[in-house]
Short mmCIF file of N, CA and C in Angstrom, two decimals:
data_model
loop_
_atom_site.label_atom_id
_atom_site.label_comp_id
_atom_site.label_asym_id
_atom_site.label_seq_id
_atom_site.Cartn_x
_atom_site.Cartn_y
_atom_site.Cartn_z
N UNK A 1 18.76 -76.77 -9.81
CA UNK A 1 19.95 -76.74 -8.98
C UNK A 1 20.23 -75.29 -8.56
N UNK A 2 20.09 -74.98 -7.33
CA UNK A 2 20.34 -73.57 -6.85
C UNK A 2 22.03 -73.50 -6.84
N UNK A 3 22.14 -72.72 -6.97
CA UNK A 3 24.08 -72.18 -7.15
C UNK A 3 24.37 -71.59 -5.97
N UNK A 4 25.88 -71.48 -5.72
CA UNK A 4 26.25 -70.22 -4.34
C UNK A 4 25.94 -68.58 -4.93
N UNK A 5 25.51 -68.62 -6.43
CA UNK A 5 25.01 -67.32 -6.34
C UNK A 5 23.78 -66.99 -6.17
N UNK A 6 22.73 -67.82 -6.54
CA UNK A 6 22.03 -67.81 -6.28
C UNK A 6 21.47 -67.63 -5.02
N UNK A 7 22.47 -68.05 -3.70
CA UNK A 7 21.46 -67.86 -2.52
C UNK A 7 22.23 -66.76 -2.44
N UNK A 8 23.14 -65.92 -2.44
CA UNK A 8 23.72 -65.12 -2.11
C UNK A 8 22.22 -63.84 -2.45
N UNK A 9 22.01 -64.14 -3.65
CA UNK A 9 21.37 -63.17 -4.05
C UNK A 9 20.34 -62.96 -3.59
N UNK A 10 19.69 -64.19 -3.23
CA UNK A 10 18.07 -64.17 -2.38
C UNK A 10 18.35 -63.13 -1.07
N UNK A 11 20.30 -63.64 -0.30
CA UNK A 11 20.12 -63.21 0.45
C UNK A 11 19.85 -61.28 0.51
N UNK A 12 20.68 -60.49 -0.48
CA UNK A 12 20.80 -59.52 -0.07
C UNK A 12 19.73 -58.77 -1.12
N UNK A 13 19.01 -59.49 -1.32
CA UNK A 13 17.41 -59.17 -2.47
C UNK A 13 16.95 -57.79 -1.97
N UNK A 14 16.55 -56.75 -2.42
CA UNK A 14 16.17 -55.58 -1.88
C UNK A 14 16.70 -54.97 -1.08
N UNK A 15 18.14 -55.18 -0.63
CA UNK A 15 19.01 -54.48 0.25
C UNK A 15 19.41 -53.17 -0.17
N UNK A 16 19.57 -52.25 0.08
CA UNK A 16 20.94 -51.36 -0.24
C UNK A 16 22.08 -51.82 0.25
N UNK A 17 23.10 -51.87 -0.80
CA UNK A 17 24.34 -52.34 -0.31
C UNK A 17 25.15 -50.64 -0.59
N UNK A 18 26.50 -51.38 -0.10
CA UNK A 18 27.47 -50.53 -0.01
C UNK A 18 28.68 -50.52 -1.34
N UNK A 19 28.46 -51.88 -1.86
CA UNK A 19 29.22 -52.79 -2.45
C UNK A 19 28.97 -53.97 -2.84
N UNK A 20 28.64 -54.10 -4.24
CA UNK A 20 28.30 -55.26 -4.78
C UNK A 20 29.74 -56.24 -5.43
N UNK A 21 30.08 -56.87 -5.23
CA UNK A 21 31.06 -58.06 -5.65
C UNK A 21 30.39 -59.49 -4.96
N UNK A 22 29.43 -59.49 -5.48
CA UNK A 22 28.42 -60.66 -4.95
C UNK A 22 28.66 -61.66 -6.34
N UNK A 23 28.80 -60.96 -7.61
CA UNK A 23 29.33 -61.46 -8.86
C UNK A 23 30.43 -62.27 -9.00
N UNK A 24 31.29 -62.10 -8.49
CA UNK A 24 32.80 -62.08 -8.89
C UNK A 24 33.53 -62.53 -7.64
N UNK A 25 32.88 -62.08 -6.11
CA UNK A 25 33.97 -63.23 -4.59
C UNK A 25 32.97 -63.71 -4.14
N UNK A 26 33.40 -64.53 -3.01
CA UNK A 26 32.44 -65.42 -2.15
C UNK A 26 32.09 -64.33 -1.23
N UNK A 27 31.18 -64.38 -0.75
CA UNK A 27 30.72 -63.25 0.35
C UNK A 27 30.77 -64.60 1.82
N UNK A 28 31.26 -64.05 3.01
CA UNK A 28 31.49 -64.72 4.23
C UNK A 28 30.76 -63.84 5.16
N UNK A 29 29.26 -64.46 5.73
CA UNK A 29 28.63 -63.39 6.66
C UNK A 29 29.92 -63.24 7.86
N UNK A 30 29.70 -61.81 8.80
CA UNK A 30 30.40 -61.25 10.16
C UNK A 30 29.58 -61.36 10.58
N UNK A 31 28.24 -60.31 10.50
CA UNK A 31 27.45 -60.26 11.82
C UNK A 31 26.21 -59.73 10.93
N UNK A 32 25.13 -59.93 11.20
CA UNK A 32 24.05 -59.37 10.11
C UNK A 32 23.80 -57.96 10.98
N UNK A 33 24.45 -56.90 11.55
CA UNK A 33 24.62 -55.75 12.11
C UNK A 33 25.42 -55.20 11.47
N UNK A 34 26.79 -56.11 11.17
CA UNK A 34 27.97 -55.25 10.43
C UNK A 34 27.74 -55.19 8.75
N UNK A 35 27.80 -56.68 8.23
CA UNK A 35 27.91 -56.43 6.92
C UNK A 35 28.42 -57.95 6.77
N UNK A 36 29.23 -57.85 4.94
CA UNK A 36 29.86 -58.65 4.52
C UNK A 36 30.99 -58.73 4.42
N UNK A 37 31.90 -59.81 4.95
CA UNK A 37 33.39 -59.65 4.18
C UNK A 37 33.60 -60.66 2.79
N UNK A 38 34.66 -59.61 1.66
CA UNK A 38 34.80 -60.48 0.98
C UNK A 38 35.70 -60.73 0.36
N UNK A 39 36.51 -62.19 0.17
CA UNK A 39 37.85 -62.36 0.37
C UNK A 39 38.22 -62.32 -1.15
N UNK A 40 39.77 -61.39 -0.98
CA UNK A 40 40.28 -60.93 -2.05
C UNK A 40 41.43 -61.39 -2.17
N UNK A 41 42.22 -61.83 -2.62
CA UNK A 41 43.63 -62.33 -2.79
C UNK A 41 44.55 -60.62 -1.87
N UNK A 42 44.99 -60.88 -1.23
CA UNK A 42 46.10 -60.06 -0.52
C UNK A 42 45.10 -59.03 0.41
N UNK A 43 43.81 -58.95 0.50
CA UNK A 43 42.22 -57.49 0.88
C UNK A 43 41.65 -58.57 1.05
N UNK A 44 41.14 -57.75 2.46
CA UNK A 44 39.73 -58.01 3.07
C UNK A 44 38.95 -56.66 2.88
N UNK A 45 38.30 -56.63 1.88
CA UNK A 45 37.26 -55.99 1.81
C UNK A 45 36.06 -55.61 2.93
N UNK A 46 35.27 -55.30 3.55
CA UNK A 46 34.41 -54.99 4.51
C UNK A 46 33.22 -54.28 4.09
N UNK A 47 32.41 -54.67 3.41
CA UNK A 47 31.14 -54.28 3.11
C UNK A 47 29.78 -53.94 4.05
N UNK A 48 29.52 -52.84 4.26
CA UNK A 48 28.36 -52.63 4.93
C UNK A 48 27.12 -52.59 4.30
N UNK A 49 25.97 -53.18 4.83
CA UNK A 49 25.05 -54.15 4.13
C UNK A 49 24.05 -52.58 3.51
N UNK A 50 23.70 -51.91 4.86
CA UNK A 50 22.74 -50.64 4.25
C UNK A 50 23.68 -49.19 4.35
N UNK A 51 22.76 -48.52 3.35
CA UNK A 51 23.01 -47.23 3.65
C UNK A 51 22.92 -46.18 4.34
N UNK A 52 21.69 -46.72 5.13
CA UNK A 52 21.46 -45.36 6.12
C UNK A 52 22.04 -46.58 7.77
N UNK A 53 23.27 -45.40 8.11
CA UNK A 53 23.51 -45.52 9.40
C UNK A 53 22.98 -45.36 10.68
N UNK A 54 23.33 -45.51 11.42
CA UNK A 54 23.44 -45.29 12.95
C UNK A 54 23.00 -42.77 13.10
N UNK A 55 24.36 -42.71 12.39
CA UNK A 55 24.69 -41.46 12.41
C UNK A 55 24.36 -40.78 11.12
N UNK A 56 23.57 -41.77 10.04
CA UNK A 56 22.54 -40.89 9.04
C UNK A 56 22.78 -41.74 7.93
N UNK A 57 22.78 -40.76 6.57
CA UNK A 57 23.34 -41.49 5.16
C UNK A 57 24.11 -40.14 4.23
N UNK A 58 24.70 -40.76 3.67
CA UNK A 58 25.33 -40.08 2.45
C UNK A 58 24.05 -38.54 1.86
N UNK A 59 24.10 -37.60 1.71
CA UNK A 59 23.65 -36.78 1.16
C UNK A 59 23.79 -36.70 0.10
N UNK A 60 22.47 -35.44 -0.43
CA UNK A 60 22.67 -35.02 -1.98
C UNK A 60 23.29 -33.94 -2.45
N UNK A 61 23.97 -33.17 -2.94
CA UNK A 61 24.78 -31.34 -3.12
C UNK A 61 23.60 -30.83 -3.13
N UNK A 62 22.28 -31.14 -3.58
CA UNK A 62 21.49 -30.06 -4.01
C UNK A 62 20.58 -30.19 -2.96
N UNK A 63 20.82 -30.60 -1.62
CA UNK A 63 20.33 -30.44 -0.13
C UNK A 63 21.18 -29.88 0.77
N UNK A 64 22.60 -29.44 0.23
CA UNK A 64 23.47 -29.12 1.15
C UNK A 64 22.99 -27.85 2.07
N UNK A 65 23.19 -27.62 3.38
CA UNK A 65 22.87 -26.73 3.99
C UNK A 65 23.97 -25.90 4.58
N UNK A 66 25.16 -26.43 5.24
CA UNK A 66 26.17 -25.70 5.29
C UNK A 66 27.35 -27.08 5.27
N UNK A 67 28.50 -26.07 5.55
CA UNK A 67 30.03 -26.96 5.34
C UNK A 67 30.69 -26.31 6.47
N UNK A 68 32.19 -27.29 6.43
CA UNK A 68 33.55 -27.43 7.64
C UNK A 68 34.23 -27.76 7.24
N UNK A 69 35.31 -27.29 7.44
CA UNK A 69 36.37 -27.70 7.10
C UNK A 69 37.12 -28.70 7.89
N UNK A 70 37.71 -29.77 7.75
CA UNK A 70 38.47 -30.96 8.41
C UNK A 70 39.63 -30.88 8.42
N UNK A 71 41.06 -30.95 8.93
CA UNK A 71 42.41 -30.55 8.31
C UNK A 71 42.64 -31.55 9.05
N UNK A 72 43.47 -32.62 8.70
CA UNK A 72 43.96 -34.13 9.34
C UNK A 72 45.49 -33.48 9.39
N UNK A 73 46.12 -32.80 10.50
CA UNK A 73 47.47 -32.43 10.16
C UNK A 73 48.73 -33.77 11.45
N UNK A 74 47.66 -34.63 11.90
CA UNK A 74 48.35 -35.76 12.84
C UNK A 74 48.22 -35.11 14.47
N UNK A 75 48.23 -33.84 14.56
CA UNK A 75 48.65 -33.26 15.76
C UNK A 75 47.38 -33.36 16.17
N UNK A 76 46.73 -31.80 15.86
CA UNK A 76 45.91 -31.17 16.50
C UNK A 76 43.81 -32.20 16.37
N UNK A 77 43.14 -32.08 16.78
CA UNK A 77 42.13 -32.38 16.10
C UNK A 77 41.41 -31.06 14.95
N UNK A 78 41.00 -32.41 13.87
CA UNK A 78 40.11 -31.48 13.01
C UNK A 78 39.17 -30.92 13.13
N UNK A 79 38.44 -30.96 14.50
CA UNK A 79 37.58 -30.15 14.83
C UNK A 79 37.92 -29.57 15.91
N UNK A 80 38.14 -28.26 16.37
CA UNK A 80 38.34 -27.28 17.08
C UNK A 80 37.47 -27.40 18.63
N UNK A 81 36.36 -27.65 18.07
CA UNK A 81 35.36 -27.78 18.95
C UNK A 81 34.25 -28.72 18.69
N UNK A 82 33.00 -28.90 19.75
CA UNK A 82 32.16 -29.98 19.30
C UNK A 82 31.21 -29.10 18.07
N UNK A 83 31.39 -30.06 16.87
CA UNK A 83 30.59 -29.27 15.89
C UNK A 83 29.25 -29.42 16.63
N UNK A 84 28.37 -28.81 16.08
CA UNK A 84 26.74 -28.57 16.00
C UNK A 84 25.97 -28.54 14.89
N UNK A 85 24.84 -29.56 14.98
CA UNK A 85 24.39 -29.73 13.71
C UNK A 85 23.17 -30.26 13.80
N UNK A 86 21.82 -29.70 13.43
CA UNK A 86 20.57 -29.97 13.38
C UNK A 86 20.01 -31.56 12.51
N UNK A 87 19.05 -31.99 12.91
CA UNK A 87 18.68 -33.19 12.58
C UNK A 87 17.88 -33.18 11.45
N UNK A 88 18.31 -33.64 10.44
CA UNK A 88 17.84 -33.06 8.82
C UNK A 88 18.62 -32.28 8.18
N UNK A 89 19.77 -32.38 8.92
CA UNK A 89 20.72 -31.24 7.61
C UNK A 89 21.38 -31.86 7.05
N UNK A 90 21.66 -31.62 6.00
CA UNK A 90 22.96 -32.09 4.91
C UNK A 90 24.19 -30.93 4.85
N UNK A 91 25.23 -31.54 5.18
CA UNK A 91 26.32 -30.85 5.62
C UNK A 91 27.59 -31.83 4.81
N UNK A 92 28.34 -30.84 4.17
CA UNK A 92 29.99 -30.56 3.21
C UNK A 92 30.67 -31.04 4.31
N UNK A 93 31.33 -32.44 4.60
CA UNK A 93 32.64 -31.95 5.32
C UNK A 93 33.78 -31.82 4.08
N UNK A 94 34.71 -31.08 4.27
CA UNK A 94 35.80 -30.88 3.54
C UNK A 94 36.98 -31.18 3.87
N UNK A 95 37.61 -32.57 3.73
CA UNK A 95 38.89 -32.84 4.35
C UNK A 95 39.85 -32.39 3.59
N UNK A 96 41.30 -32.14 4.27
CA UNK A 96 42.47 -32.43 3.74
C UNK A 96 43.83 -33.01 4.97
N UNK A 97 44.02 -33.86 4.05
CA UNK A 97 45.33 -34.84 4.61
C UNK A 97 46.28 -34.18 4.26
N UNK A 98 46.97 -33.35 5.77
CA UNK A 98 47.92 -32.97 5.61
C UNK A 98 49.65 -33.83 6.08
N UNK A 99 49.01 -34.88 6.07
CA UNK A 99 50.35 -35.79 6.45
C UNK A 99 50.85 -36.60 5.39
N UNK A 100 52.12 -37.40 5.04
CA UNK A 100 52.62 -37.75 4.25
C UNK A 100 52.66 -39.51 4.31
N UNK A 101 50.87 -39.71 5.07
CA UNK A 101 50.41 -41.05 4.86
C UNK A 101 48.73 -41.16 4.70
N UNK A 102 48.48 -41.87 3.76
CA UNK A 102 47.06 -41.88 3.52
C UNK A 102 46.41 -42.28 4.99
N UNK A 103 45.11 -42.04 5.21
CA UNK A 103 43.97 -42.18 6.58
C UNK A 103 42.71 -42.62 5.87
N UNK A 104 42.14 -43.15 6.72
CA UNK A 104 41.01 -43.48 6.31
C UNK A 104 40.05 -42.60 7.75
N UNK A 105 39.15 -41.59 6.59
CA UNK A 105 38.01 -40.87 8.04
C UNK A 105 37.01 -41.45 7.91
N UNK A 106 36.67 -41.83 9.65
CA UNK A 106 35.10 -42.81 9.89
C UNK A 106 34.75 -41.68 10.75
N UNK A 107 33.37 -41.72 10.27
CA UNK A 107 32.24 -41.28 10.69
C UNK A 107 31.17 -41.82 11.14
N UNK A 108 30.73 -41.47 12.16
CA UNK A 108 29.69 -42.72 13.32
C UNK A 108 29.74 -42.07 14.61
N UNK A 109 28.66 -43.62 15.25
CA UNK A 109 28.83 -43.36 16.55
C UNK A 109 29.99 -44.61 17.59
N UNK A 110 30.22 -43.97 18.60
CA UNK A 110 31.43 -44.63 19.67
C UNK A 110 31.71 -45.97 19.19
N UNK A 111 31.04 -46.58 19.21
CA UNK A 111 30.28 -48.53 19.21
C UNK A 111 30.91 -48.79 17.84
N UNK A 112 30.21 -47.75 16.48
CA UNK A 112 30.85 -48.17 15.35
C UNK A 112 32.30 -47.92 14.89
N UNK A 113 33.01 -46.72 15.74
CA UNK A 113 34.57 -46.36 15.61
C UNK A 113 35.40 -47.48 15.89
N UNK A 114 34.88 -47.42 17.29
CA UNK A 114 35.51 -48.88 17.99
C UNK A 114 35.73 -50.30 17.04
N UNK A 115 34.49 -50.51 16.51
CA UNK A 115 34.25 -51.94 15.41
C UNK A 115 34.74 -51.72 14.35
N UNK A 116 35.27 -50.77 14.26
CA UNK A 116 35.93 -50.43 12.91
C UNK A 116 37.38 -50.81 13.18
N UNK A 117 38.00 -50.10 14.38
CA UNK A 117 39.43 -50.34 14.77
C UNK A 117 39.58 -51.60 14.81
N UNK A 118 39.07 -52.32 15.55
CA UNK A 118 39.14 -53.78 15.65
C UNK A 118 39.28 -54.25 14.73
N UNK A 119 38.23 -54.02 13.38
CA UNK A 119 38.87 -55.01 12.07
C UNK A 119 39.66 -54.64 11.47
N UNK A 120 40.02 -52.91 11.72
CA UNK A 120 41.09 -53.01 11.24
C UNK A 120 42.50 -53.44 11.56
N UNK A 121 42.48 -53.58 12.54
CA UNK A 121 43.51 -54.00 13.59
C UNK A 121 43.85 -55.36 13.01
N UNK A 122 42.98 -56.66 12.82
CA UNK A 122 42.60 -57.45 13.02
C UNK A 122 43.19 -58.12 11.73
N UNK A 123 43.21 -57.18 10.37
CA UNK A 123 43.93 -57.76 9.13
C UNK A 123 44.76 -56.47 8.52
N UNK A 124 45.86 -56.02 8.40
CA UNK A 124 46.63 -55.58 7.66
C UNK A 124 46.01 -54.39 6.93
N UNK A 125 45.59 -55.68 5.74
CA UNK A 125 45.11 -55.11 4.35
C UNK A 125 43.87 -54.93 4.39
N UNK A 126 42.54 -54.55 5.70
CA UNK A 126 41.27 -54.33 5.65
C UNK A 126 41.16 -53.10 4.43
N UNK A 127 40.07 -53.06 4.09
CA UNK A 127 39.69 -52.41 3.50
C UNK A 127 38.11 -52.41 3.62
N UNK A 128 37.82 -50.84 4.56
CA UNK A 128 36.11 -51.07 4.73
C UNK A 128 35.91 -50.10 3.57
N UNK A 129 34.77 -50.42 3.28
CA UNK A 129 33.45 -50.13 2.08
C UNK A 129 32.63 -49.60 2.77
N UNK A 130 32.19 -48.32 3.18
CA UNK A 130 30.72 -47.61 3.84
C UNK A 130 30.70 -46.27 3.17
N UNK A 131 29.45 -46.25 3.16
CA UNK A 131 29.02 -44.78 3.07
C UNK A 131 29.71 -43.82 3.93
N UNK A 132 30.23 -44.42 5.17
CA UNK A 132 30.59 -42.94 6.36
C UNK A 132 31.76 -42.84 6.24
N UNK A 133 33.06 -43.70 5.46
CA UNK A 133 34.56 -44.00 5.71
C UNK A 133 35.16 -43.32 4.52
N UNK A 134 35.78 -42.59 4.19
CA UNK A 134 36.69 -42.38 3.44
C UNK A 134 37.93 -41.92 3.15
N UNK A 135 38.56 -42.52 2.29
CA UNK A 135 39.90 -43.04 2.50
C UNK A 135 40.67 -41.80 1.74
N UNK A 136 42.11 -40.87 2.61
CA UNK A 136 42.17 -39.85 1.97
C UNK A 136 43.83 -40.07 2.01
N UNK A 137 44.03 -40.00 0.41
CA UNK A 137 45.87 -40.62 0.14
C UNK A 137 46.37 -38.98 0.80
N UNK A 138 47.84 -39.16 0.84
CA UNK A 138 48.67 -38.32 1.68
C UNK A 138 48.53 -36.87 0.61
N UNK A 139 48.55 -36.18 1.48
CA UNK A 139 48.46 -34.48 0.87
C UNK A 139 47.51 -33.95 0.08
N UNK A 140 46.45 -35.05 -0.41
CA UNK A 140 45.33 -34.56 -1.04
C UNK A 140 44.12 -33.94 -0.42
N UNK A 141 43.08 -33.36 -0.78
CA UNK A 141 42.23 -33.77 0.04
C UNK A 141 40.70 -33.91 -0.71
N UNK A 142 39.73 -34.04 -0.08
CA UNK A 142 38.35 -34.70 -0.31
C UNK A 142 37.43 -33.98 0.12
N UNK A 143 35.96 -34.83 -0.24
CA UNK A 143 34.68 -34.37 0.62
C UNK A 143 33.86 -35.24 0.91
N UNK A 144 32.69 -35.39 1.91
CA UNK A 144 31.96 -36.12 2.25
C UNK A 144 30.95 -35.70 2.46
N UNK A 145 29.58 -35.52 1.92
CA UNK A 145 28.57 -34.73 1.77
C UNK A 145 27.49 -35.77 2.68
N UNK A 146 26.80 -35.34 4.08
CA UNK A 146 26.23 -36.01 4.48
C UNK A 146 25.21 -35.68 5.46
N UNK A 147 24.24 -36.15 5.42
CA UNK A 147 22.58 -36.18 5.94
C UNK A 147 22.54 -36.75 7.09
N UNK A 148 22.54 -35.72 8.23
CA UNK A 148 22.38 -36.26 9.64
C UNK A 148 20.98 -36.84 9.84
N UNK A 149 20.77 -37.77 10.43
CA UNK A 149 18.96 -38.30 10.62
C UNK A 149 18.50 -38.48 11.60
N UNK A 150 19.87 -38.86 12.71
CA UNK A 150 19.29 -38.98 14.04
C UNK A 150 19.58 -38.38 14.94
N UNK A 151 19.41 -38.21 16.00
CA UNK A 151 19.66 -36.69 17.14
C UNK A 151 20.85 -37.97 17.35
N UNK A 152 21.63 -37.06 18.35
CA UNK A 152 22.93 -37.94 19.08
C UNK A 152 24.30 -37.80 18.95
N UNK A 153 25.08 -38.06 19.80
CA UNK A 153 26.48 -37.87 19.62
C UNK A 153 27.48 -38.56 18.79
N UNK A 154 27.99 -38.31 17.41
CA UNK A 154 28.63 -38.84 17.09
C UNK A 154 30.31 -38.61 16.55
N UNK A 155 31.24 -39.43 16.45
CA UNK A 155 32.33 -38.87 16.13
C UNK A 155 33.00 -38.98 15.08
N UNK A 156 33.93 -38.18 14.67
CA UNK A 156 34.78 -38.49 13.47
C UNK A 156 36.27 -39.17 14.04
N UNK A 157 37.01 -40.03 13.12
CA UNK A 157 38.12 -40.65 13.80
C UNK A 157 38.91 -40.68 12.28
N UNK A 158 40.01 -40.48 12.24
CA UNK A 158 41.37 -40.61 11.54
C UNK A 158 41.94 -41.70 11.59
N UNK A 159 42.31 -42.70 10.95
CA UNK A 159 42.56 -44.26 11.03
C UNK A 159 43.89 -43.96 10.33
N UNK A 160 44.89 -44.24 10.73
CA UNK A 160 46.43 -44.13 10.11
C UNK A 160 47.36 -45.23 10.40
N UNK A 161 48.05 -45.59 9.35
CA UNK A 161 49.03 -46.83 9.83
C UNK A 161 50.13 -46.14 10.89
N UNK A 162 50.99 -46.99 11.55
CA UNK A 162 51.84 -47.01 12.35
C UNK A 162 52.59 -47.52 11.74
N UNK A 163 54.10 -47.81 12.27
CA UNK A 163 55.08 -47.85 11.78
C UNK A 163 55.39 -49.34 11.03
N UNK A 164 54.65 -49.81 11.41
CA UNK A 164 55.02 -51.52 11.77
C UNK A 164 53.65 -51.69 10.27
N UNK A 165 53.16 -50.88 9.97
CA UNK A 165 51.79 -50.60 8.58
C UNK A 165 50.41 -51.12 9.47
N UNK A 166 50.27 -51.18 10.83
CA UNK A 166 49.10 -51.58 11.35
C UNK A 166 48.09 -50.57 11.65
N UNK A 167 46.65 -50.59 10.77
CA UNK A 167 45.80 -49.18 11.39
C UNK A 167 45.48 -48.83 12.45
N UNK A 168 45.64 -47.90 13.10
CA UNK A 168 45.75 -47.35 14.21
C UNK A 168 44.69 -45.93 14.27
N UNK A 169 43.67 -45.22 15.56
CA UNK A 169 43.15 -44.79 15.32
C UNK A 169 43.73 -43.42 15.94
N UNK A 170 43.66 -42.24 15.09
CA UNK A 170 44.51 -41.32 15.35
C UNK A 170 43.62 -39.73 15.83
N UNK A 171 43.62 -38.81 15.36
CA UNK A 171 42.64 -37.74 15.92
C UNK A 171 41.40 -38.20 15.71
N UNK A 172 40.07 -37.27 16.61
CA UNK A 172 39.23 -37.93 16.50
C UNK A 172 38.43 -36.75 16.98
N UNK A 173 37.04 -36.14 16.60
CA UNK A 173 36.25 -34.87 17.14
C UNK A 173 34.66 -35.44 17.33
N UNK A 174 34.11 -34.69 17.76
CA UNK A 174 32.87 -34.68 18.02
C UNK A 174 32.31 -34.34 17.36
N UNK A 175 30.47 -35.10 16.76
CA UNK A 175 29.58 -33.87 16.18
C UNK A 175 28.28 -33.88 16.76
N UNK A 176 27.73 -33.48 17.38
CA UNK A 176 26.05 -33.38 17.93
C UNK A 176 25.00 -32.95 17.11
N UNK A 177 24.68 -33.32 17.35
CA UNK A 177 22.93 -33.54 15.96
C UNK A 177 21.94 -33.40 17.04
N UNK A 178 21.50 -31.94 17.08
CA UNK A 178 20.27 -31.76 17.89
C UNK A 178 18.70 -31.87 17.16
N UNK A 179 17.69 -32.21 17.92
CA UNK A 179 16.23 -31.89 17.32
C UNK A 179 16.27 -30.34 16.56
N UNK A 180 15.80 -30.41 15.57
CA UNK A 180 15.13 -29.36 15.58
C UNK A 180 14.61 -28.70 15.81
N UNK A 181 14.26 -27.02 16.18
CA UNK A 181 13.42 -26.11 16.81
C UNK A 181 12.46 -25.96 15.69
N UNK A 182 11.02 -25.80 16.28
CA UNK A 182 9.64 -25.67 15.77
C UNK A 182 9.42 -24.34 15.48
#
């Protein structure tokens, strides 16, 4: 007798996940592009299936090549200008939330910012799970250590509730990932 965990498991057999609770909730496919959602009493969780993105993967410290600083202060953008950044580097961003409401920073390209707003839009209490998103409570701040892989334009975006608690997408900068010179 095969079980619902059982196929679950066949399904995501040799995957990198983002997030395993394949144990413990029902997993509900979205889109085999996006990921998994998985339903939580009061959270929608949002699991992305692999690790390496669109706009790269998570890095190691002991590949880091340089760092930036990020300052989420609501106003201005955290990047000054379009960063620049070679294809193969591992790069520190260094946030801090200077506002007196937690954000969630996505990292990607246009297509994936966008698909992000939408679900978040879409339930309250989303809660995405990726390697590129992280979630920074009010006045603290963080880091995100990460391995560009593919040439191309991608952006950073600030996800903040509105008044009404609905996520909303708030500053937002550029980063370009050129080829490398020979």
């Amino acid at each position: 007798m095969t079980t619902r965990y059982d196929t679950l498991k066949k399904k995501i057999h040799g995957k990198d996940t983002a997030l395993l609770l394949v144990t413990i909730f029902s997993l509900t496919p979205v889109s085999p592009a996006i990921g998994h959602v998985a339903q939580v009493p009061y959270k929608v969780l949002l699991a992305m299936e692999s690790d390496e993105l669109d706009c790269g993967r998570r890095g190691s410290i002991r590949d880091l090549t340089d760092s930036t600083k990020l300052i989420f202060d609501g106003v201005s953008s955290p990047l000054k200008e379009v960063l620049m950044v070679s294809v193969g580097k591992t790069m520190r961003l260094a946030m801090t939330n200077l506002q007196n409401t937690d954000i969630l920073f996505a990292l990607g390209s246009h297509p994936e910012l966008v698909n992000y707003g939408r679900l978040l839009q879409k339930q309250r209490d989303t809660q995405l799970v990726s390697p590129n998103i992280v979630a920074i409570a009010a006045q603290e701040h963080t880091q995100l250590i990460w391995q560009f892989t593919r040439v191309g334009e991608f952006e950073i975006t600030a996800f903040q509730r509105d008044r009404y608690g609905r996520w909303q997408a708030g500053v937002t900068g550029k980063i370009m990932v050129q080829p490398t010179e020979p």
